[in-house]
CSV table of C-alpha atoms and ligand atoms in Angstrom, one decimal:
chain,number,residue,atom,x,y,z
A,638,MET,CA,11.2,-25.5,-20.3
A,639,TYR,CA,14.7,-24.7,-18.9
A,640,CYS,CA,16.1,-21.4,-20.0
A,641,THR,CA,19.7,-21.4,-19.0
A,642,ASP,CA,21.8,-20.1,-21.8
A,643,VAL,CA,21.7,-16.3,-21.9
A,644,SER,CA,25.1,-15.8,-23.4
A,645,LYS,CA,23.8,-13.7,-26.3
A,646,SER,CA,22.0,-11.4,-23.9
A,647,GLN,CA,25.2,-11.0,-21.9
A,648,GLU,CA,27.1,-10.1,-25.1
A,649,LEU,CA,24.5,-7.6,-26.2
A,650,LEU,CA,24.6,-6.0,-22.7
A,651,GLN,CA,28.3,-5.4,-23.1
A,652,ARG,CA,27.7,-3.9,-26.5
A,653,ALA,CA,24.8,-1.8,-25.4
A,654,LEU,CA,26.7,-0.3,-22.5
A,655,LYS,CA,29.2,1.2,-24.9
A,656,THR,CA,26.5,3.5,-26.3
A,657,ILE,CA,23.5,3.4,-24.0
A,658,PRO,CA,23.7,4.4,-20.3
A,659,LEU,CA,22.3,1.4,-18.2
A,660,GLY,CA,22.0,-0.5,-21.5
A,661,SER,CA,18.2,0.2,-21.7
A,662,GLN,CA,15.7,3.0,-22.3
A,663,THR,CA,13.7,2.1,-19.2
A,664,PHE,CA,14.9,1.8,-15.6
A,665,SER,CA,12.7,-1.3,-14.9
A,666,LYS,CA,14.1,-3.2,-18.0
A,667,ALA,CA,17.8,-2.5,-17.2
A,668,TYR,CA,20.2,-5.2,-16.1
A,669,ILE,CA,20.5,-3.7,-12.6
A,670,GLN,CA,16.9,-4.9,-12.0
A,671,TYR,CA,17.6,-8.5,-12.7
A,672,PRO,CA,20.0,-11.3,-11.5
A,673,GLU,CA,23.2,-10.4,-13.2
A,674,LYS,CA,24.4,-13.7,-14.7
A,675,THR,CA,21.3,-15.7,-15.5
A,676,SER,CA,18.8,-13.2,-16.9
A,677,PRO,CA,17.6,-12.7,-20.4
A,678,LEU,CA,18.0,-8.9,-21.1
A,679,PHE,CA,17.1,-8.6,-24.7
A,680,LEU,CA,14.0,-10.0,-26.5
A,681,THR,CA,13.4,-10.6,-30.1
A,682,HIS,CA,9.6,-11.0,-30.4
A,683,GLY,CA,6.4,-11.9,-28.6
A,684,GLN,CA,3.2,-13.8,-29.4
A,685,GLY,CA,0.2,-13.8,-27.1
A,686,SER,CA,1.4,-14.4,-23.6
A,687,ARG,CA,4.9,-15.5,-24.7
A,688,VAL,CA,8.2,-13.8,-25.5
A,689,TRP,CA,11.5,-15.1,-26.9
A,690,ASP,CA,15.0,-13.8,-26.0
A,691,VAL,CA,18.0,-13.3,-28.2
A,692,ASP,CA,19.3,-16.7,-27.2
A,693,GLY,CA,16.1,-18.4,-28.4
A,694,ASN,CA,14.6,-19.1,-25.0
A,695,GLU,CA,10.8,-18.9,-24.7
A,696,TYR,CA,9.1,-17.4,-21.7
A,697,ILE,CA,5.6,-16.9,-20.4
A,698,ASP,CA,5.7,-13.2,-19.9
A,699,LEU,CA,4.5,-11.9,-16.5
A,700,VAL,CA,5.9,-8.5,-17.1
A,701,SER,CA,3.7,-7.7,-20.2
A,702,GLY,CA,6.0,-4.9,-21.3
A,703,LEU,CA,5.5,-3.2,-17.9
A,704,LEU,CA,1.7,-3.5,-18.3
A,705,PRO,CA,0.9,-2.0,-21.7
A,706,ASN,CA,0.2,-5.5,-23.3
A,707,VAL,CA,-3.2,-6.0,-21.8
A,708,LEU,CA,-4.4,-8.1,-24.7
A,709,GLY,CA,-1.1,-9.9,-25.3
A,710,TYR,CA,1.5,-9.5,-28.0
A,711,ASN,CA,0.6,-9.4,-31.7
A,712,ASP,CA,-3.1,-9.0,-31.1
A,713,PRO,CA,-4.8,-9.5,-34.5
A,714,ASP,CA,-7.5,-6.8,-33.9
A,715,VAL,CA,-5.1,-4.2,-32.7
A,716,ASN,CA,-2.6,-5.1,-35.5
A,717,PHE,CA,-5.4,-4.8,-38.1
A,718,ALA,CA,-6.3,-1.3,-36.8
A,719,ILE,CA,-2.6,-0.2,-36.9
A,720,GLN,CA,-2.0,-1.6,-40.4
A,721,HIS,CA,-5.2,-0.1,-41.7
A,722,GLN,CA,-4.2,3.3,-40.4
A,723,LEU,CA,-0.6,2.9,-41.7
A,724,GLN,CA,-1.9,2.9,-45.2
A,725,LYS,CA,-3.3,6.4,-44.6
A,726,GLY,CA,-0.6,8.1,-42.6
A,727,ILE,CA,1.0,8.3,-39.2
A,728,SER,CA,1.6,11.9,-38.1
A,729,PHE,CA,-0.5,14.5,-39.9
A,730,SER,CA,-0.2,18.3,-40.3
A,731,LEU,CA,-3.6,18.9,-38.7
A,732,SER,CA,-5.9,16.9,-36.3
A,733,THR,CA,-7.8,13.8,-37.4
A,734,GLU,CA,-11.3,12.6,-36.6
A,735,LEU,CA,-9.8,9.6,-34.9
A,736,GLU,CA,-8.9,11.9,-31.9
A,737,ILE,CA,-12.6,12.8,-31.6
A,738,GLN,CA,-13.7,9.2,-31.8
A,739,LEU,CA,-11.3,8.2,-29.0
A,740,ALA,CA,-12.2,11.2,-26.9
A,741,GLU,CA,-15.9,10.3,-27.3
A,742,LYS,CA,-15.2,6.7,-26.4
A,743,LEU,CA,-13.3,7.6,-23.2
A,744,CYS,CA,-16.1,10.1,-22.2
A,745,SER,CA,-18.6,7.3,-22.6
A,746,ILE,CA,-16.8,4.7,-20.4
A,747,ILE,CA,-14.8,6.7,-17.7
A,748,PRO,CA,-17.0,8.1,-15.0
A,749,SER,CA,-15.0,11.3,-14.5
A,750,ALA,CA,-14.4,12.0,-18.2
A,751,GLU,CA,-16.0,15.1,-19.6
A,752,LYS,CA,-13.0,16.4,-21.5
A,753,ILE,CA,-9.9,14.6,-22.7
A,754,ARG,CA,-6.4,15.3,-24.0
A,755,PHE,CA,-3.8,12.8,-25.2
A,756,GLY,CA,-0.1,12.3,-24.5
A,757,LYS,CA,2.4,9.6,-25.3
A,758,ASN,CA,3.6,8.4,-21.8
A,759,GLY,CA,2.0,8.3,-18.4
A,760,THR,CA,4.4,11.0,-17.3
A,761,ASP,CA,3.0,13.4,-19.9
A,762,VAL,CA,-0.4,13.2,-18.5
A,763,THR,CA,0.4,13.1,-14.8
A,764,SER,CA,2.5,16.2,-15.4
A,765,ALA,CA,-0.3,17.8,-17.4
A,766,ALA,CA,-2.7,17.1,-14.5
A,767,ILE,CA,-0.3,18.8,-12.0
A,768,ARG,CA,0.1,21.9,-14.2
A,769,LEU,CA,-3.7,22.1,-14.7
A,770,ALA,CA,-4.3,21.8,-10.9
A,771,ARG,CA,-1.7,24.5,-10.2
A,772,ALA,CA,-3.3,26.8,-12.9
A,773,TYR,CA,-6.8,26.1,-11.6
A,774,THR,CA,-6.0,26.7,-7.9
A,775,GLY,CA,-3.2,29.2,-8.1
A,776,ARG,CA,-1.3,27.1,-5.6
A,777,ASP,CA,2.1,25.3,-6.0
A,778,LYS,CA,2.3,22.4,-3.5
A,779,ILE,CA,1.4,18.8,-4.4
A,780,ALA,CA,0.7,15.7,-2.2
A,781,THR,CA,1.5,12.4,-3.8
A,782,CYS,CA,0.9,8.8,-3.0
A,783,GLY,CA,2.4,6.1,-5.3
A,784,TYR,CA,4.6,6.4,-8.5
A,785,HIS,CA,3.8,9.1,-11.0
A,786,GLY,CA,6.6,9.2,-13.6
A,787,TRP,CA,10.0,10.7,-14.2
A,788,GLN,CA,9.3,14.5,-14.2
A,789,ASP,CA,10.9,16.9,-11.6
A,790,TRP,CA,7.6,17.7,-9.8
A,791,TYR,CA,7.3,14.0,-8.7
A,792,ILE,CA,10.8,12.4,-8.8
A,793,GLY,CA,12.1,15.3,-6.7
A,794,SER,CA,10.2,13.9,-3.8
A,795,THR,CA,11.9,10.5,-4.0
A,796,THR,CA,15.4,9.4,-3.0
A,797,ARG,CA,16.5,9.4,-6.7
A,798,ASN,CA,16.2,13.1,-7.0
A,799,LYS,CA,19.7,14.0,-8.4
A,800,GLY,CA,19.4,16.8,-10.9
A,801,VAL,CA,16.1,18.2,-9.6
A,802,PRO,CA,16.3,21.7,-8.2
A,803,LYS,CA,15.8,21.8,-4.4
A,804,ALA,CA,13.1,24.4,-4.8
A,805,VAL,CA,11.1,22.0,-6.9
A,806,CYS,CA,11.7,19.0,-4.5
A,807,GLY,CA,10.3,21.1,-1.6
A,808,LEU,CA,6.9,21.5,-3.4
A,809,THR,CA,5.9,17.9,-3.3
A,810,SER,CA,5.0,15.9,-0.2
A,811,PRO,CA,4.5,12.1,-0.2
A,812,VAL,CA,1.6,11.0,2.0
A,813,PRO,CA,1.0,7.5,3.4
A,814,TYR,CA,-1.9,5.5,1.9
A,815,ASN,CA,-5.0,5.1,3.9
A,816,ASP,CA,-4.1,8.0,6.3
A,817,LEU,CA,-6.7,10.7,6.1
A,818,ASN,CA,-5.4,12.6,9.2
A,819,GLN,CA,-1.9,13.2,7.8
A,820,LEU,CA,-3.4,14.4,4.5
A,821,GLU,CA,-5.8,16.7,6.3
A,822,THR,CA,-2.9,18.3,8.2
A,823,LEU,CA,-1.3,19.2,4.8
A,824,LEU,CA,-4.5,20.3,3.0
A,825,LYS,CA,-5.6,22.5,5.9
A,826,THR,CA,-2.7,24.8,5.1
A,827,LYS,CA,-4.6,25.6,1.9
A,828,GLU,CA,-1.3,25.6,0.0
A,829,TYR,CA,-1.9,22.4,-1.9
A,830,ALA,CA,-3.0,22.5,-5.5
A,831,ALA,CA,-3.6,18.8,-5.7
A,832,VAL,CA,-3.5,15.3,-4.3
A,833,ILE,CA,-2.4,12.8,-6.9
A,834,MET,CA,-2.6,9.1,-6.0
A,835,GLU,CA,-2.7,5.6,-7.4
A,836,PRO,CA,-6.2,4.4,-6.4
A,837,CYS,CA,-4.7,1.2,-5.1
A,838,ASN,CA,-1.4,-0.7,-5.4
A,839,THR,CA,-0.1,-3.0,-2.6
A,840,THR,CA,-2.9,-2.2,-0.1
A,841,MET,CA,-6.7,-2.1,-0.4
A,842,PRO,CA,-8.3,1.2,0.3
A,843,ALA,CA,-9.9,1.3,3.7
A,844,ALA,CA,-13.7,1.7,3.6
A,845,GLY,CA,-14.5,5.3,2.7
A,846,TYR,CA,-10.8,6.2,2.2
A,847,LEU,CA,-10.9,7.3,-1.5
A,848,GLN,CA,-14.1,9.2,-1.0
A,849,GLY,CA,-12.5,10.7,2.1
A,850,VAL,CA,-9.6,12.0,0.1
A,851,LYS,CA,-12.0,13.6,-2.4
A,852,ASP,CA,-14.0,15.2,0.4
A,853,LEU,CA,-10.9,16.6,2.0
A,854,CYS,CA,-9.8,18.0,-1.4
A,855,GLU,CA,-13.2,19.7,-1.9
A,856,THR,CA,-13.2,21.1,1.7
A,857,HIS,CA,-9.8,22.6,1.3
A,858,GLY,CA,-9.9,23.7,-2.3
A,859,SER,CA,-7.4,21.1,-3.8
A,860,VAL,CA,-7.8,19.1,-7.0
A,861,PHE,CA,-8.3,15.3,-6.6
A,862,ILE,CA,-6.3,13.4,-9.2
A,863,LEU,CA,-6.4,9.7,-9.7
A,864,ASP,CA,-3.4,8.2,-11.4
A,865,GLU,CA,-4.9,5.3,-13.3
A,866,ILE,CA,-1.9,4.6,-15.5
A,867,ILE,CA,-1.9,1.0,-14.2
A,868,THR,CA,-5.4,0.5,-13.0
A,869,GLY,CA,-7.1,1.9,-16.1
A,870,PHE,CA,-8.5,-0.7,-18.5
A,871,ARG,CA,-7.4,-3.3,-15.9
A,872,PHE,CA,-9.6,-3.0,-12.8
A,873,ALA,CA,-12.6,-2.1,-14.9
A,874,LEU,CA,-13.3,-0.7,-18.3
A,875,GLY,CA,-13.8,2.7,-16.6
A,876,GLY,CA,-10.8,2.2,-14.4
A,877,ALA,CA,-10.5,1.9,-10.6
A,878,GLN,CA,-12.7,4.9,-10.2
A,879,GLN,CA,-15.5,2.8,-11.6
A,880,TYR,CA,-14.5,-0.3,-9.6
A,881,PHE,CA,-14.3,1.7,-6.3
A,882,GLY,CA,-17.2,4.1,-7.1
A,883,VAL,CA,-15.3,7.3,-6.6
A,884,THR,CA,-15.1,10.1,-9.2
A,885,PRO,CA,-11.9,12.2,-9.2
A,886,HIS,CA,-11.7,15.7,-10.6
A,887,LEU,CA,-8.9,14.6,-13.0
A,888,SER,CA,-7.5,11.2,-13.9
A,889,CYS,CA,-4.6,9.9,-15.9
A,890,PHE,CA,-4.6,6.8,-18.2
A,891,GLY,CA,-1.8,5.2,-20.2
A,892,LYS,CA,-0.1,1.7,-20.3
A,893,ALA,CA,-2.9,-0.7,-21.4
A,894,MET,CA,-4.7,2.0,-23.4
A,895,GLY,CA,-3.1,1.1,-26.8
A,896,ASN,CA,-1.9,-2.5,-26.1
A,897,GLY,CA,1.7,-1.5,-26.4
A,898,MET,CA,1.4,1.6,-28.6
A,899,PRO,CA,2.6,4.8,-26.9
A,900,ILE,CA,-0.5,6.7,-25.9
A,901,SER,CA,-1.9,8.2,-22.7
A,902,ALA,CA,-4.8,10.4,-21.7
A,903,ILE,CA,-5.7,13.0,-19.1
A,904,VAL,CA,-9.5,13.2,-18.5
A,905,GLY,CA,-11.5,15.3,-16.2
A,906,CYS,CA,-14.4,17.6,-15.4
A,907,THR,CA,-15.0,20.5,-17.8
A,908,ASP,CA,-14.3,23.4,-15.5
A,909,ILE,CA,-10.8,22.2,-14.6
A,910,MET,CA,-10.0,20.9,-18.1
A,911,LYS,CA,-11.0,24.3,-19.5
A,912,GLU,CA,-7.6,25.5,-18.1
A,913,MET,CA,-6.0,23.4,-20.9
A,914,GLU,CA,-6.8,26.4,-23.2
A,915,GLU,CA,-4.6,28.6,-21.0
A,916,ILE,CA,-1.7,26.4,-19.9
A,917,PHE,CA,0.8,24.9,-22.3
A,918,PHE,CA,0.4,21.2,-22.9
A,919,SER,CA,1.3,20.4,-26.4
A,920,GLY,CA,3.5,18.0,-28.4
A,921,THR,CA,4.3,17.1,-31.9
A,922,PHE,CA,3.1,13.5,-31.5
A,923,GLY,CA,0.0,14.1,-29.4
A,924,GLY,CA,-2.4,13.1,-32.2
A,925,GLU,CA,-0.2,10.5,-33.8
A,926,ALA,CA,-2.7,8.3,-35.6
A,927,LEU,CA,-1.3,4.8,-35.3
A,928,SER,CA,-1.5,4.9,-31.5
A,929,ILE,CA,-4.9,6.5,-31.5
A,930,ALA,CA,-6.2,3.8,-34.0
A,931,ALA,CA,-4.7,1.1,-31.7
A,932,ALA,CA,-6.3,2.6,-28.6
A,933,ILE,CA,-9.7,2.6,-30.2
A,934,ALA,CA,-9.3,-1.1,-31.2
A,935,THR,CA,-7.9,-2.0,-27.8
A,936,ILE,CA,-10.6,-0.4,-25.8
A,937,ASP,CA,-13.3,-1.9,-28.1
A,938,LYS,CA,-11.9,-5.3,-27.6
A,939,ILE,CA,-11.6,-4.9,-23.8
A,940,GLU,CA,-15.2,-3.9,-23.8
A,941,LYS,CA,-16.6,-6.5,-26.2
A,942,GLU,CA,-14.6,-9.5,-24.8
A,943,ASP,CA,-15.0,-8.6,-21.1
A,944,VAL,CA,-11.3,-8.5,-20.8
A,945,THR,CA,-11.2,-7.0,-17.3
A,946,ASP,CA,-13.6,-9.8,-16.0
A,947,GLN,CA,-11.1,-12.4,-17.3
A,948,LEU,CA,-8.2,-10.5,-15.7
A,949,TRP,CA,-10.0,-10.7,-12.3
A,950,SER,CA,-10.9,-14.4,-12.6
A,951,PHE,CA,-7.5,-15.5,-14.0
A,952,GLY,CA,-5.7,-13.4,-11.3
A,953,LYS,CA,-7.9,-14.7,-8.5
A,954,GLU,CA,-7.2,-18.3,-9.4
A,955,LEU,CA,-3.5,-17.7,-9.8
A,956,ALA,CA,-3.3,-15.8,-6.5
A,957,THR,CA,-5.2,-18.6,-4.7
A,958,GLN,CA,-2.8,-21.3,-6.0
A,959,ILE,CA,0.3,-19.2,-5.3
A,960,GLN,CA,-0.9,-18.4,-1.7
A,961,THR,CA,-1.5,-22.1,-1.1
A,962,ILE,CA,2.1,-22.9,-2.2
A,963,ILE,CA,3.4,-20.1,0.1
A,964,ASN,CA,1.5,-21.6,3.0
A,965,ASP,CA,2.5,-25.2,2.2
A,966,HIS,CA,6.2,-24.2,2.2
A,967,ASP,CA,5.9,-22.0,5.3
A,968,LEU,CA,7.1,-19.0,3.3
A,969,ASN,CA,4.8,-16.3,4.5
A,970,ASP,CA,7.8,-14.6,6.2
A,971,VAL,CA,9.8,-14.8,3.0
A,972,ILE,CA,7.5,-13.8,0.1
A,973,GLY,CA,4.0,-12.5,-0.2
A,974,ILE,CA,1.4,-11.4,-2.8
A,975,LEU,CA,-0.3,-8.1,-2.3
A,976,GLY,CA,-2.7,-6.0,-4.3
A,977,LEU,CA,-5.8,-7.0,-6.2
A,978,ASP,CA,-6.3,-9.9,-8.5
A,979,PRO,CA,-5.8,-8.1,-11.9
A,980,TRP,CA,-2.4,-6.8,-10.7
A,981,ARG,CA,-0.8,-8.8,-7.9
A,982,ILE,CA,2.4,-7.4,-6.5
A,983,LEU,CA,5.1,-9.6,-4.9
A,984,SER,CA,6.7,-8.6,-1.6
A,985,TYR,CA,10.1,-10.0,-0.8
A,986,LYS,CA,10.9,-9.9,2.9
A,987,ASP,CA,14.0,-9.8,5.1
A,988,ILE,CA,14.3,-13.0,7.0
A,989,ASP,CA,17.0,-14.0,9.5
A,990,SER,CA,20.3,-13.1,8.0
A,991,TYR,CA,18.9,-12.8,4.4
A,992,THR,CA,17.7,-9.5,2.9
A,993,SER,CA,14.6,-9.1,0.8
A,994,PHE,CA,17.0,-8.6,-2.1
A,995,ASP,CA,18.6,-12.0,-1.6
A,996,ILE,CA,15.1,-13.5,-1.7
A,997,LYS,CA,14.2,-11.5,-4.8
A,998,THR,CA,17.4,-12.5,-6.6
A,999,LEU,CA,16.9,-16.2,-5.9
A,1000,PHE,CA,13.2,-16.0,-6.8
A,1001,ILE,CA,13.8,-14.4,-10.1
A,1002,GLN,CA,16.8,-16.6,-10.9
A,1003,GLU,CA,14.7,-19.8,-10.4
A,1004,MET,CA,11.5,-18.6,-12.1
A,1005,THR,CA,13.4,-17.4,-15.1
A,1006,LYS,CA,15.3,-20.6,-15.4
A,1007,ARG,CA,11.8,-22.3,-15.6
A,1008,GLY,CA,10.7,-20.1,-18.4
A,1009,ILE,CA,8.7,-17.5,-16.5
A,1010,LEU,CA,9.7,-13.8,-17.1
A,1011,ILE,CA,8.8,-12.0,-13.9
A,1012,ASN,CA,10.1,-9.2,-11.7
A,1013,GLY,CA,8.0,-7.6,-9.0
A,1014,SER,CA,4.4,-8.4,-10.0
A,1015,PHE,CA,2.0,-10.6,-11.8
A,1016,ASN,CA,1.3,-8.5,-14.9
A,1017,ILE,CA,-1.3,-10.8,-16.3
A,1018,ASN,CA,-2.9,-10.2,-19.7
A,1019,PHE,CA,-5.9,-11.5,-21.7
A,1020,ALA,CA,-3.6,-13.8,-23.7
A,1021,HIS,CA,-2.5,-15.8,-20.7
A,1022,THR,CA,-4.1,-19.3,-20.9
A,1023,ILE,CA,-5.0,-22.0,-18.3
A,1024,LEU,CA,-1.9,-23.9,-19.7
A,1025,ASP,CA,0.2,-20.8,-18.9
A,1026,GLN,CA,-1.3,-20.7,-15.4
A,1027,ASP,CA,-0.4,-24.3,-14.8
A,1028,LYS,CA,3.1,-23.7,-15.9
A,1029,ILE,CA,3.4,-20.6,-13.7
A,1030,VAL,CA,2.1,-22.4,-10.7
A,1031,ALA,CA,4.4,-25.4,-11.4
A,1032,ALA,CA,7.4,-23.1,-11.7
A,1033,PHE,CA,6.4,-21.2,-8.5
A,1034,LYS,CA,6.1,-24.5,-6.6
A,1035,GLN,CA,9.6,-25.6,-7.6
A,1036,THR,CA,10.9,-22.1,-6.8
A,1037,ALA,CA,9.2,-22.2,-3.4
A,1038,GLU,CA,10.9,-25.5,-2.6
A,1039,ILE,CA,14.2,-23.8,-3.4
A,1040,LEU,CA,13.4,-20.7,-1.4
A,1041,SER,CA,12.4,-22.9,1.5
A,1042,ARG,CA,15.7,-24.8,1.4
A,1043,ALA,CA,17.6,-21.5,1.1
A,1044,VAL,CA,16.0,-19.9,4.2
A,1045,HIS,CA,14.9,-22.9,6.3
A,1046,LYS,CA,18.0,-25.0,5.7
A,1047,ASN,CA,20.5,-22.2,5.3
A,1048,GLU,CA,21.4,-23.3,1.8
A,1049,MET,CA,21.2,-19.8,0.2
A,1050,SER,CA,24.9,-19.6,-0.5
A,1051,ASN,CA,24.8,-22.8,-2.5
A,1052,LEU,CA,21.6,-22.0,-4.4
A,1053,LEU,CA,22.1,-18.3,-5.3
A,1054,VAL,CA,24.4,-18.3,-8.3
A,1055,ASN,CA,24.0,-14.5,-8.8
A,1056,PRO,CA,25.2,-11.6,-6.8
A,1057,THR,CA,22.3,-10.1,-4.9
A,1058,ILE,CA,20.4,-7.4,-6.9
A,1059,LYS,CA,21.3,-4.0,-5.4
A,1060,PRO,CA,18.6,-2.0,-3.6
A,1061,LEU,CA,17.2,0.8,-5.8
A,1062,PHE,CA,14.8,3.5,-4.9
A,1063,LYS,CA,11.4,2.3,-3.8
A,1064,VAL,CA,8.2,4.0,-4.9
A,1065,ARG,CA,5.6,1.6,-3.6
U,2279,PLP,C1,1.1,4.6,-11.6
U,2279,PLP,C2,2.0,5.1,-12.6
U,2279,PLP,N1,1.9,6.4,-13.0
U,2279,PLP,C3,2.7,7.0,-13.9
U,2279,PLP,C4,3.7,6.2,-14.5
U,2279,PLP,C5,4.6,6.8,-15.6
U,2279,PLP,O1,4.2,6.3,-16.8
U,2279,PLP,P1,5.3,6.3,-18.0
U,2279,PLP,O2,6.4,5.4,-17.6
U,2279,PLP,O3,4.5,5.8,-19.2
U,2279,PLP,O4,5.7,7.7,-18.2
U,2279,PLP,C6,3.8,4.9,-14.2
U,2279,PLP,C7,4.8,4.0,-14.9
U,2279,PLP,O5,5.1,2.9,-14.5
U,2279,PLP,C8,2.9,4.3,-13.2
U,2279,PLP,O6,3.0,3.0,-12.9
């Protein structure tokens, strides 16, 4: 499967740029994130684990829509639920029973869930969690660890903070993962409303770390928020909190919850969630019924078909084979796979005169050419098959050979047909 003609994508990009800044609605889907000349940039449709671009090329999708597509594209059970609800209506003038059904379901499967509210994006619910924590504690400062969305309170603490008032930037402090001492120094000031963190991304939590964060929060009167936007419905049905056995005060779910439909949830203990009645967290589409019906169907299927078990075993096999190829080609100083099996993250490394961005550009260029759509991680889903796995591994092996020639035989300038992707802000 060689996908080399992306001329229609290139044409559409030029057209898009006339009306759409960056040519995309999502930073991570924009042309600046991919090798400039050889990447597909616009897709037409998907089925299971596959997607097709506007030039007619077929890819095994390892981006999975940036992780919502946990069951794969066009899942029949989720589609049925959406179509069934579509006959009845989408956005109603009052609430529906579906909202209660979904809230009850989440309370039954997520360890920390006693009360629930819904949003449309991950950012909606991480921002709601921060407002709740501020309301509950009467404090303003926030400690963060990971990526939490596009709102001022978080993005102000990154290097891409243009447009965020300085006063807001100063309220958020990033803390390093697995470092309880630095966190304690902050929390001891008693100025912190909350610690919000991804339970785990590139690095495994050290023994006792997550519980240690919760204990520090409780000692110093801060709210412990787990951002499970990625780990929810992926690490376990009840999220990473179930997998790691730590119960946060509040947690945030999104992405996989509706298999591609826009829905998210903030869940937490009753006494903090009670503040929802006092703060303002409200939107026209919060109870939009197609997404809620899709979420019920998605979660039911994840539960009935042991989807998270399959993600663990598929991811483990894939990671084992990939690591073997990296070892065989002496590429451990060039590329690595971090994280846990359901969500492996690629690390591209600086080596000799080549930057990690040269490596990334060549890697994506070669994988894409071989029909694998990938960027920074292995976003596997339930629709990926063993045949897909074989093809991913075969493409990775050929790409590894090319990476090896590029760095070990100094052939980078001949092999890299794209300008190097430009460094962007890093959140993990
Ligand atoms: C861990 C985490 N939190 C929050 C968000 C923000 O979610 P959204 O893009 O749906 O607003 C993301 C998005 O990638 C995420 O990965």
